[in-house]
Coordinates of C-alpha atoms and ligand atoms in Angstrom, one line a residue:
M1 CA 107.4 82.7 114.9
R2 CA 109.9 82.6 112.0
F3 CA 109.0 86.1 110.9
D4 CA 108.0 89.5 112.4
E5 CA 104.3 89.1 113.4
K6 CA 103.6 92.9 113.6
E7 CA 105.1 93.6 110.1
F8 CA 103.2 90.6 108.7
G9 CA 99.9 91.9 110.1
K10 CA 100.5 95.4 108.7
R11 CA 101.4 94.0 105.3
L12 CA 98.3 91.8 105.3
R13 CA 96.1 94.7 106.2
S14 CA 97.7 96.9 103.5
V15 CA 97.4 94.3 100.7
F16 CA 93.8 93.5 101.6
D17 CA 92.9 97.2 101.7
M18 CA 94.6 98.0 98.4
N19 CA 92.5 95.2 96.7
S20 CA 89.2 96.3 98.4
L21 CA 89.2 93.1 100.5
G22 CA 89.8 94.9 103.8
A23 CA 86.2 94.9 105.1
M24 CA 86.4 91.1 105.7
L25 CA 89.7 91.3 107.6
T26 CA 89.0 91.5 111.3
D27 CA 91.7 91.6 114.0
D28 CA 90.9 87.9 114.7
A29 CA 91.4 87.1 111.0
I30 CA 94.8 88.8 111.1
E31 CA 95.8 86.8 114.1
K32 CA 94.7 83.6 112.4
F33 CA 96.4 84.3 109.1
T34 CA 99.6 85.1 111.1
E35 CA 99.4 81.8 112.9
L36 CA 98.5 79.9 109.8
T37 CA 101.6 81.2 108.1
D38 CA 103.8 80.0 110.9
I39 CA 102.1 76.5 110.8
L40 CA 102.4 76.4 107.0
L41 CA 106.1 77.3 106.9
T42 CA 106.9 74.9 109.8
E43 CA 105.0 71.9 108.3
N44 CA 106.3 72.7 104.8
E45 CA 109.7 71.5 106.0
K46 CA 108.2 68.0 106.5
Y47 CA 105.6 67.8 103.7
N48 CA 105.5 69.5 100.4
L49 CA 102.6 71.9 101.0
T50 CA 103.5 75.1 99.1
A51 CA 106.2 76.3 96.7
I52 CA 105.7 79.8 98.0
K53 CA 107.8 80.2 101.1
E54 CA 108.1 83.9 101.7
P55 CA 105.4 85.3 104.1
D56 CA 105.0 88.4 101.9
K57 CA 104.4 86.3 98.8
I58 CA 102.0 84.0 100.7
I59 CA 99.9 87.1 101.4
L60 CA 99.2 87.9 97.8
N61 CA 99.4 84.5 96.1
H62 CA 97.5 82.5 98.7
Y63 CA 95.5 84.7 101.1
A64 CA 94.4 87.7 98.9
D65 CA 93.8 85.3 96.0
C66 CA 91.5 83.1 98.2
A67 CA 89.9 86.2 99.8
A68 CA 88.9 87.4 96.3
L69 CA 86.8 84.2 96.1
A70 CA 85.6 84.4 99.7
A71 CA 84.2 87.9 98.8
V72 CA 81.8 86.6 96.2
L73 CA 80.4 83.6 98.1
P74 CA 76.7 83.8 99.1
R75 CA 75.8 84.1 102.8
G76 CA 75.4 80.9 104.7
A77 CA 76.5 78.7 101.8
S78 CA 77.7 75.1 102.2
I79 CA 80.9 74.5 100.3
A80 CA 83.1 71.7 99.1
D81 CA 86.6 72.6 98.1
I82 CA 87.8 69.9 95.8
G83 CA 91.6 69.1 95.7
C84 CA 92.1 71.5 98.7
G85 CA 95.7 70.5 99.1
A86 CA 97.2 72.5 102.0
G87 CA 93.8 74.2 102.4
F88 CA 93.5 76.7 99.5
P89 CA 91.0 78.2 99.2
S90 CA 89.3 76.4 102.1
L91 CA 91.3 77.7 105.1
P92 CA 91.2 81.4 104.1
I93 CA 87.5 81.1 103.4
A94 CA 86.9 79.5 106.8
I95 CA 88.9 82.4 108.4
L96 CA 87.2 85.2 106.6
R97 CA 83.6 83.8 106.3
K98 CA 82.3 82.5 109.6
D99 CA 78.8 82.2 108.0
I100 CA 80.1 79.5 105.6
D101 CA 80.5 75.8 106.3
I102 CA 83.3 74.2 104.3
L103 CA 84.4 70.7 103.5
G104 CA 87.9 70.3 102.2
V105 CA 88.4 67.3 100.0
D106 CA 91.7 65.8 98.8
S107 CA 92.9 62.4 97.8
T108 CA 96.1 62.8 99.8
A109 CA 95.8 61.8 103.4
K110 CA 98.8 63.8 104.6
R111 CA 97.5 67.1 103.2
I112 CA 94.1 66.4 104.8
A113 CA 95.7 65.7 108.2
Y114 CA 97.6 69.0 107.9
V115 CA 94.3 70.9 107.1
N116 CA 92.5 69.4 110.1
M117 CA 95.5 70.1 112.4
A118 CA 95.7 73.7 111.2
A119 CA 91.9 74.2 111.6
E120 CA 92.1 72.8 115.1
R121 CA 95.0 75.0 116.1
L122 CA 93.2 78.1 114.7
S123 CA 89.9 77.0 116.5
L124 CA 88.0 77.1 113.2
A125 CA 84.7 75.3 113.7
N126 CA 83.4 75.9 110.2
I127 CA 85.8 73.7 108.3
K128 CA 86.4 70.0 108.2
A129 CA 88.6 68.1 105.7
I130 CA 88.3 64.5 104.5
T131 CA 90.5 62.2 102.5
A132 CA 88.4 61.2 99.4
R133 CA 88.5 61.3 95.7
A134 CA 86.0 63.8 94.3
E135 CA 84.6 61.3 91.8
D136 CA 83.8 58.8 94.7
L137 CA 82.2 61.6 96.8
G138 CA 80.1 62.4 93.7
R139 CA 78.6 58.9 93.9
S140 CA 78.0 59.0 97.7
E141 CA 75.2 60.5 99.8
R142 CA 77.1 63.9 99.4
R143 CA 76.1 64.0 95.7
E144 CA 74.2 67.2 94.8
S145 CA 74.4 68.4 98.4
F146 CA 76.6 71.5 98.2
D147 CA 75.6 75.1 97.4
I148 CA 79.0 75.8 96.0
V149 CA 81.9 73.6 94.9
T150 CA 85.3 75.3 94.5
A151 CA 88.6 74.2 93.1
R152 CA 92.0 75.9 92.6
A153 CA 94.7 74.4 90.5
V154 CA 93.3 70.9 90.4
A155 CA 92.7 69.8 86.7
A156 CA 91.8 71.0 83.3
M157 CA 88.2 72.2 83.0
R158 CA 87.0 69.1 81.0
V159 CA 88.1 66.8 83.9
L160 CA 87.4 69.3 86.7
C161 CA 83.7 69.7 85.7
E162 CA 83.1 66.0 86.0
L163 CA 84.8 66.0 89.5
C164 CA 82.9 69.0 90.7
L165 CA 79.5 69.4 89.1
P166 CA 77.9 66.1 90.4
L167 CA 78.4 67.5 93.9
V168 CA 76.6 70.8 93.3
K169 CA 72.9 70.9 94.2
Q170 CA 70.5 72.3 91.6
G171 CA 70.5 76.0 91.8
G172 CA 74.1 76.0 93.1
Q173 CA 77.4 76.8 91.4
M174 CA 80.8 75.5 90.7
I175 CA 83.5 78.1 90.9
A176 CA 86.9 77.2 89.4
M177 CA 90.0 79.3 90.1
K178 CA 91.8 79.0 86.8
G179 CA 95.1 80.1 85.2
K180 CA 96.2 81.3 81.8
N181 CA 94.6 78.6 79.7
A182 CA 91.1 79.2 81.0
E183 CA 89.5 80.2 77.7
S184 CA 90.8 77.3 75.7
E185 CA 90.0 74.8 78.5
L186 CA 86.5 76.3 78.7
A187 CA 85.9 75.9 75.0
E188 CA 86.9 72.2 75.2
A189 CA 84.7 71.7 78.3
K190 CA 81.6 73.4 76.9
S191 CA 79.6 70.3 75.8
G192 CA 80.6 68.4 79.0
I193 CA 79.3 71.2 81.1
G194 CA 75.9 70.8 79.5
I195 CA 75.9 67.1 79.8
L196 CA 76.6 67.4 83.5
G197 CA 73.7 69.8 84.1
G198 CA 75.7 73.0 84.1
K199 CA 75.6 76.3 82.2
L200 CA 78.4 78.8 82.1
R201 CA 77.4 82.0 84.0
E202 CA 80.5 84.1 83.9
V203 CA 84.2 84.3 83.5
R204 CA 85.3 86.9 86.1
E205 CA 88.8 88.2 85.9
I206 CA 90.5 88.6 89.3
S207 CA 93.2 91.2 89.4
L208 CA 95.2 91.7 92.6
T209 CA 98.4 93.5 93.6
D210 CA 100.7 93.9 96.6
G211 CA 102.1 97.1 95.3
E212 CA 105.0 95.2 93.6
E213 CA 103.6 92.1 92.0
L214 CA 100.4 91.6 90.0
L215 CA 98.3 88.5 90.2
S216 CA 95.5 88.1 87.7
H217 CA 93.5 85.1 86.6
P218 CA 89.9 84.2 85.9
L219 CA 87.2 82.6 88.1
I220 CA 85.0 80.4 86.0
I221 CA 81.4 80.4 87.5
I222 CA 79.1 77.6 86.3
D223 CA 75.4 77.4 87.3
K224 CA 74.0 74.0 88.1
Q225 CA 70.7 74.1 86.2
K226 CA 69.7 70.5 85.9
K227 CA 70.5 67.3 87.8
T228 CA 73.6 65.4 86.7
P229 CA 72.7 62.1 84.9
A230 CA 73.3 59.0 87.0
A231 CA 76.2 57.9 84.7
Y232 CA 78.4 60.6 86.0
P233 CA 81.0 61.0 87.5
R234 CA 82.7 58.0 85.9
P235 CA 85.8 56.3 87.4
Y236 CA 88.9 58.5 87.1
A237 CA 90.6 56.5 84.4
Q238 CA 87.6 57.1 82.1
I239 CA 87.3 60.8 83.1
S240 CA 90.9 61.4 82.2
K241 CA 91.2 59.1 79.2
K242 CA 87.9 60.2 77.6
P243 CA 87.0 63.6 79.0
L244 CA 83.5 64.8 78.1
Ligands
LIG301 N1 93.9 73.7 95.8 C1 95.2 73.7 96.4 C2 96.0 74.9 96.0 O1 95.5 75.7 95.2 O2 97.1 75.2 96.6 C3 96.0 72.4 95.9 C4 96.3 72.3 94.5 S1 97.3 70.9 94.1 C5 98.1 71.4 92.6 C6 96.0 69.8 93.4 C7 95.4 68.9 94.5 O3 94.3 68.2 94.0 C8 96.4 67.8 95.1 O4 96.5 68.0 96.5 C9 95.7 66.5 94.7 O5 95.9 65.5 95.7 C10 94.2 66.9 94.5 N2 93.4 66.1 93.6 C11 93.7 65.8 92.3 N3 92.7 65.0 91.8 C12 91.8 64.8 92.8 C13 90.6 64.0 92.9 N4 90.1 63.4 91.9 N5 89.9 64.0 94.1 C14 90.5 64.6 95.2 N6 91.6 65.4 95.1 C15 92.3 65.4 94.0

Protein backbone atom coordinates (compact mmCIF):
# COMPACT_ATOMS: atom_id res chain seq x y z
CA MET A 1 0.00 0.00 0.00
CA ARG A 2 1.20 3.51 -0.79
CA PHE A 3 -0.45 5.01 2.32
CA ASP A 4 -1.15 4.09 5.96
CA GLU A 5 -4.12 1.70 5.83
CA LYS A 6 -5.10 2.11 9.47
CA GLU A 7 -5.08 5.91 9.31
CA PHE A 8 -7.04 5.79 6.07
CA GLY A 9 -9.70 3.53 7.63
CA LYS A 10 -10.02 5.82 10.66
CA ARG A 11 -10.36 8.90 8.51
CA LEU A 12 -12.92 7.20 6.26
CA ARG A 13 -15.00 6.25 9.33
CA SER A 14 -14.74 9.75 10.76
CA VAL A 15 -15.73 11.52 7.50
CA PHE A 16 -18.69 9.18 6.93
CA ASP A 17 -19.82 9.62 10.56
CA MET A 18 -19.60 13.41 10.47
CA ASN A 19 -21.85 13.44 7.39
CA SER A 20 -24.41 10.96 8.77
CA LEU A 21 -23.31 8.32 6.26
CA GLY A 22 -21.71 5.99 8.83
CA ALA A 23 -24.59 3.50 9.04
CA MET A 24 -23.74 2.18 5.55
CA LEU A 25 -20.02 1.79 6.27
CA THR A 26 -19.35 -1.80 7.41
CA ASP A 27 -15.84 -3.12 8.20
CA ASP A 28 -15.95 -4.94 4.86
CA ALA A 29 -16.72 -1.64 3.09
CA ILE A 30 -13.77 0.04 4.84
CA GLU A 31 -11.47 -2.75 3.62
CA LYS A 32 -12.82 -2.44 0.10
CA PHE A 33 -12.47 1.37 -0.03
CA THR A 34 -8.90 1.03 1.26
CA GLU A 35 -8.03 -1.49 -1.45
CA LEU A 36 -9.86 0.53 -4.11
CA THR A 37 -7.78 3.59 -3.21
CA ASP A 38 -4.59 1.59 -3.66
CA ILE A 39 -5.78 0.24 -7.03
CA LEU A 40 -6.92 3.71 -8.17
CA LEU A 41 -3.62 5.40 -7.25
CA THR A 42 -1.56 2.62 -8.85
CA GLU A 43 -3.55 2.56 -12.10
CA ASN A 44 -3.71 6.36 -12.20
CA GLU A 45 -0.02 6.32 -13.07
CA LYS A 46 -0.84 4.46 -16.31
CA TYR A 47 -4.24 5.93 -17.20
CA ASN A 48 -5.72 9.28 -16.42
CA LEU A 49 -8.42 8.17 -13.96
CA THR A 50 -8.63 10.93 -11.37
CA ALA A 51 -7.17 14.38 -10.82
CA ILE A 52 -7.50 13.85 -7.05
CA LYS A 53 -4.44 11.94 -5.91
CA GLU A 54 -4.34 12.36 -2.11
CA PRO A 55 -6.14 9.58 -0.19
CA ASP A 56 -7.67 12.09 2.27
CA LYS A 57 -9.16 14.13 -0.57
CA ILE A 58 -10.39 10.99 -2.34
CA ILE A 59 -12.44 10.20 0.79
CA LEU A 60 -14.45 13.44 0.63
CA ASN A 61 -14.56 14.16 -3.09
CA HIS A 62 -15.13 10.64 -4.40
CA TYR A 63 -16.30 8.29 -1.63
CA ALA A 64 -18.43 10.51 0.63
CA ASP A 65 -19.83 12.30 -2.43
CA CYS A 66 -20.94 9.02 -4.02
CA ALA A 67 -22.11 7.67 -0.64
CA ALA A 68 -24.51 10.63 -0.35
CA LEU A 69 -26.12 9.37 -3.55
CA ALA A 70 -25.98 5.71 -2.42
CA ALA A 71 -27.91 6.72 0.71
CA VAL A 72 -30.96 7.88 -1.25
CA LEU A 73 -31.30 4.95 -3.68
CA PRO A 74 -34.35 2.69 -3.27
CA ARG A 75 -33.87 -0.90 -2.03
CA GLY A 76 -33.12 -3.50 -4.69
CA ALA A 77 -32.95 -0.97 -7.55
CA SER A 78 -31.32 -1.75 -10.89
CA ILE A 79 -29.04 1.09 -11.89
CA ALA A 80 -27.13 2.30 -14.91
CA ASP A 81 -24.30 4.78 -14.24
CA ILE A 82 -23.76 6.71 -17.46
CA GLY A 83 -20.24 8.04 -18.13
CA CYS A 84 -18.95 6.13 -15.10
CA GLY A 85 -15.30 6.91 -15.96
CA ALA A 86 -13.16 5.36 -13.21
CA GLY A 87 -16.31 4.02 -11.49
CA PHE A 88 -17.87 7.07 -9.86
CA PRO A 89 -20.46 6.81 -8.49
CA SER A 90 -20.83 3.12 -9.52
CA LEU A 91 -18.00 1.48 -7.53
CA PRO A 92 -18.83 3.20 -4.19
CA ILE A 93 -22.52 2.33 -4.69
CA ALA A 94 -21.59 -1.33 -5.32
CA ILE A 95 -19.45 -1.34 -2.14
CA LEU A 96 -22.06 0.32 0.06
CA ARG A 97 -25.30 -1.14 -1.33
CA LYS A 98 -25.19 -4.92 -1.76
CA ASP A 99 -28.94 -4.88 -2.54
CA ILE A 100 -28.37 -2.89 -5.73
CA ASP A 101 -27.28 -4.15 -9.17
CA ILE A 102 -25.33 -1.62 -11.14
CA LEU A 103 -24.19 -1.36 -14.74
CA GLY A 104 -21.34 1.10 -15.39
CA VAL A 105 -21.40 2.54 -18.91
CA ASP A 106 -18.66 4.54 -20.59
CA SER A 107 -17.55 5.12 -24.15
CA THR A 108 -13.86 4.71 -23.20
CA ALA A 109 -12.75 1.06 -23.20
CA LYS A 110 -9.71 1.67 -20.94
CA ARG A 111 -11.85 3.10 -18.13
CA ILE A 112 -14.30 0.20 -18.42
CA ALA A 113 -11.45 -2.32 -18.28
CA TYR A 114 -10.25 -0.56 -15.11
CA VAL A 115 -13.73 -0.66 -13.49
CA ASN A 116 -14.16 -4.39 -14.25
CA MET A 117 -10.64 -5.15 -12.97
CA ALA A 118 -11.29 -3.20 -9.74
CA ALA A 119 -14.69 -4.90 -9.25
CA GLU A 120 -13.05 -8.31 -9.66
CA ARG A 121 -10.19 -7.52 -7.25
CA LEU A 122 -12.75 -6.33 -4.67
CA SER A 123 -15.03 -9.37 -5.28
CA LEU A 124 -17.98 -7.12 -6.08
CA ALA A 125 -20.63 -9.31 -7.68
CA ASN A 126 -23.22 -6.52 -8.02
CA ILE A 127 -21.42 -4.37 -10.60
CA LYS A 128 -20.54 -4.90 -14.26
CA ALA A 129 -19.23 -2.33 -16.69
CA ILE A 130 -19.57 -2.13 -20.46
CA THR A 131 -18.02 -0.02 -23.17
CA ALA A 132 -20.93 1.69 -24.91
CA ARG A 133 -22.28 5.08 -25.79
CA ALA A 134 -25.33 5.96 -23.74
CA GLU A 135 -27.30 7.02 -26.83
CA ASP A 136 -26.66 3.60 -28.45
CA LEU A 137 -27.70 1.77 -25.28
CA GLY A 138 -30.87 3.87 -25.26
CA ARG A 139 -31.77 2.32 -28.62
CA SER A 140 -30.96 -1.24 -27.58
CA GLU A 141 -32.93 -3.85 -25.62
CA ARG A 142 -31.76 -2.01 -22.46
CA ARG A 143 -34.02 0.94 -23.33
CA GLU A 144 -36.42 1.80 -20.46
CA SER A 145 -35.06 -1.11 -18.38
CA PHE A 146 -33.42 0.58 -15.36
CA ASP A 147 -35.07 1.76 -12.13
CA ILE A 148 -32.50 4.53 -11.77
CA VAL A 149 -29.98 6.10 -14.14
CA THR A 150 -27.20 8.14 -12.52
CA ALA A 151 -24.50 10.37 -13.98
CA ARG A 152 -21.76 12.47 -12.38
CA ALA A 153 -19.87 15.13 -14.34
CA VAL A 154 -20.80 13.88 -17.81
CA ALA A 155 -22.56 16.63 -19.79
CA ALA A 156 -24.80 19.70 -19.49
CA MET A 157 -28.37 18.84 -18.47
CA ARG A 158 -29.89 19.40 -21.95
CA VAL A 159 -27.53 16.79 -23.42
CA LEU A 160 -27.46 14.54 -20.34
CA CYS A 161 -31.25 14.11 -20.22
CA GLU A 162 -31.32 12.72 -23.77
CA LEU A 163 -28.50 10.30 -22.87
CA CYS A 164 -30.12 9.10 -19.64
CA LEU A 165 -33.93 9.40 -19.69
CA PRO A 166 -34.53 6.89 -22.55
CA LEU A 167 -32.86 4.23 -20.35
CA VAL A 168 -35.12 4.82 -17.32
CA LYS A 169 -38.24 2.67 -17.01
CA GLN A 170 -41.60 4.36 -16.43
CA GLY A 171 -41.92 5.06 -12.71
CA GLY A 172 -38.12 5.21 -12.32
CA GLN A 173 -35.79 8.17 -11.94
CA MET A 174 -32.76 9.87 -13.43
CA ILE A 175 -30.42 11.31 -10.78
CA ALA A 176 -27.74 13.74 -11.99
CA MET A 177 -24.89 14.78 -9.70
CA LYS A 178 -24.35 18.34 -10.87
CA GLY A 179 -22.06 21.28 -10.18
CA LYS A 180 -22.43 25.02 -9.83
CA ASN A 181 -24.39 25.72 -13.03
CA ALA A 182 -27.19 23.31 -12.17
CA GLU A 183 -29.98 25.91 -11.98
CA SER A 184 -29.25 27.52 -15.35
CA GLU A 185 -28.67 24.12 -16.99
CA LEU A 186 -31.98 22.93 -15.60
CA ALA A 187 -33.84 25.98 -16.92
CA GLU A 188 -32.44 25.26 -20.40
CA ALA A 189 -33.33 21.57 -20.15
CA LYS A 190 -36.90 22.03 -18.93
CA SER A 191 -38.79 21.53 -22.21
CA GLY A 192 -36.49 18.64 -23.24
CA ILE A 193 -37.20 16.83 -19.96
CA GLY A 194 -40.93 16.93 -20.78
CA ILE A 195 -40.40 15.77 -24.37
CA LEU A 196 -38.38 12.78 -23.11
CA GLY A 197 -41.15 11.74 -20.68
CA GLY A 198 -39.61 13.19 -17.52
CA LYS A 199 -40.73 15.62 -14.84
CA LEU A 200 -38.48 17.40 -12.38
CA ARG A 201 -39.06 16.03 -8.88
CA GLU A 202 -36.45 17.79 -6.80
CA VAL A 203 -33.16 19.64 -6.69
CA ARG A 204 -31.54 18.32 -3.51
CA GLU A 205 -28.48 20.11 -2.17
CA ILE A 206 -25.74 17.78 -0.92
CA SER A 207 -23.42 19.34 1.69
CA LEU A 208 -20.43 17.38 2.93
CA THR A 209 -17.33 18.11 4.95
CA ASP A 210 -14.20 16.34 6.14
CA GLY A 211 -13.69 18.89 8.91
CA GLU A 212 -11.44 21.03 6.69
CA GLU A 213 -12.95 21.24 3.24
CA LEU A 214 -16.59 21.70 2.23
CA LEU A 215 -18.17 19.99 -0.75
CA SER A 216 -21.63 21.06 -1.81
CA HIS A 217 -23.55 20.58 -5.01
CA PRO A 218 -27.04 19.57 -6.08
CA LEU A 219 -28.54 16.22 -7.04
CA ILE A 220 -31.14 16.74 -9.75
CA ILE A 221 -33.86 14.10 -9.48
CA ILE A 222 -36.19 13.61 -12.45
CA ASP A 223 -39.16 11.22 -12.45
CA LYS A 224 -39.82 9.20 -15.60
CA GLN A 225 -43.54 9.68 -16.00
CA LYS A 226 -44.18 8.73 -19.61
CA LYS A 227 -42.41 6.59 -22.21
CA THR A 228 -39.74 8.35 -24.26
CA PRO A 229 -40.91 8.89 -27.88
CA ALA A 230 -39.22 6.54 -30.39
CA ALA A 231 -37.34 9.43 -32.02
CA TYR A 232 -35.02 9.72 -28.98
CA PRO A 233 -32.17 9.40 -28.25
CA ARG A 234 -30.87 10.86 -31.50
CA PRO A 235 -27.30 10.33 -32.77
CA TYR A 236 -24.77 12.24 -30.59
CA ALA A 237 -23.93 14.84 -33.26
CA GLN A 238 -27.59 15.92 -33.26
CA ILE A 239 -27.94 15.79 -29.48
CA SER A 240 -24.99 18.11 -29.03
CA LYS A 241 -25.63 20.39 -32.04
CA LYS A 242 -29.36 20.80 -31.45
CA PRO A 243 -30.03 19.97 -27.80
CA LEU A 244 -33.71 19.69 -26.90
N1 LIG B 1 -18.58 9.88 -13.69
C1 LIG B 1 -17.13 9.89 -13.56
C2 LIG B 1 -16.71 10.76 -12.40
O1 LIG B 1 -17.54 11.49 -11.88
O2 LIG B 1 -15.52 10.72 -12.03
C3 LIG B 1 -16.44 10.30 -14.86
C4 LIG B 1 -16.69 11.69 -15.32
S1 LIG B 1 -15.79 12.06 -16.80
C5 LIG B 1 -15.60 13.80 -16.65
C6 LIG B 1 -17.06 11.90 -18.06
C7 LIG B 1 -17.13 10.49 -18.63
O3 LIG B 1 -18.29 10.40 -19.45
C8 LIG B 1 -15.92 10.13 -19.49
O4 LIG B 1 -15.33 8.95 -19.00
C9 LIG B 1 -16.53 9.93 -20.90
O5 LIG B 1 -15.87 8.90 -21.62
C10 LIG B 1 -17.98 9.58 -20.57
N2 LIG B 1 -18.97 9.90 -21.62
C11 LIG B 1 -19.22 11.11 -22.18
N3 LIG B 1 -20.23 11.02 -23.08
C12 LIG B 1 -20.64 9.72 -23.09
C13 LIG B 1 -21.64 8.99 -23.82
N4 LIG B 1 -22.41 9.60 -24.71
N5 LIG B 1 -21.80 7.67 -23.55
C14 LIG B 1 -21.00 7.05 -22.64
N6 LIG B 1 -20.04 7.68 -21.94
C15 LIG B 1 -19.85 9.00 -22.15
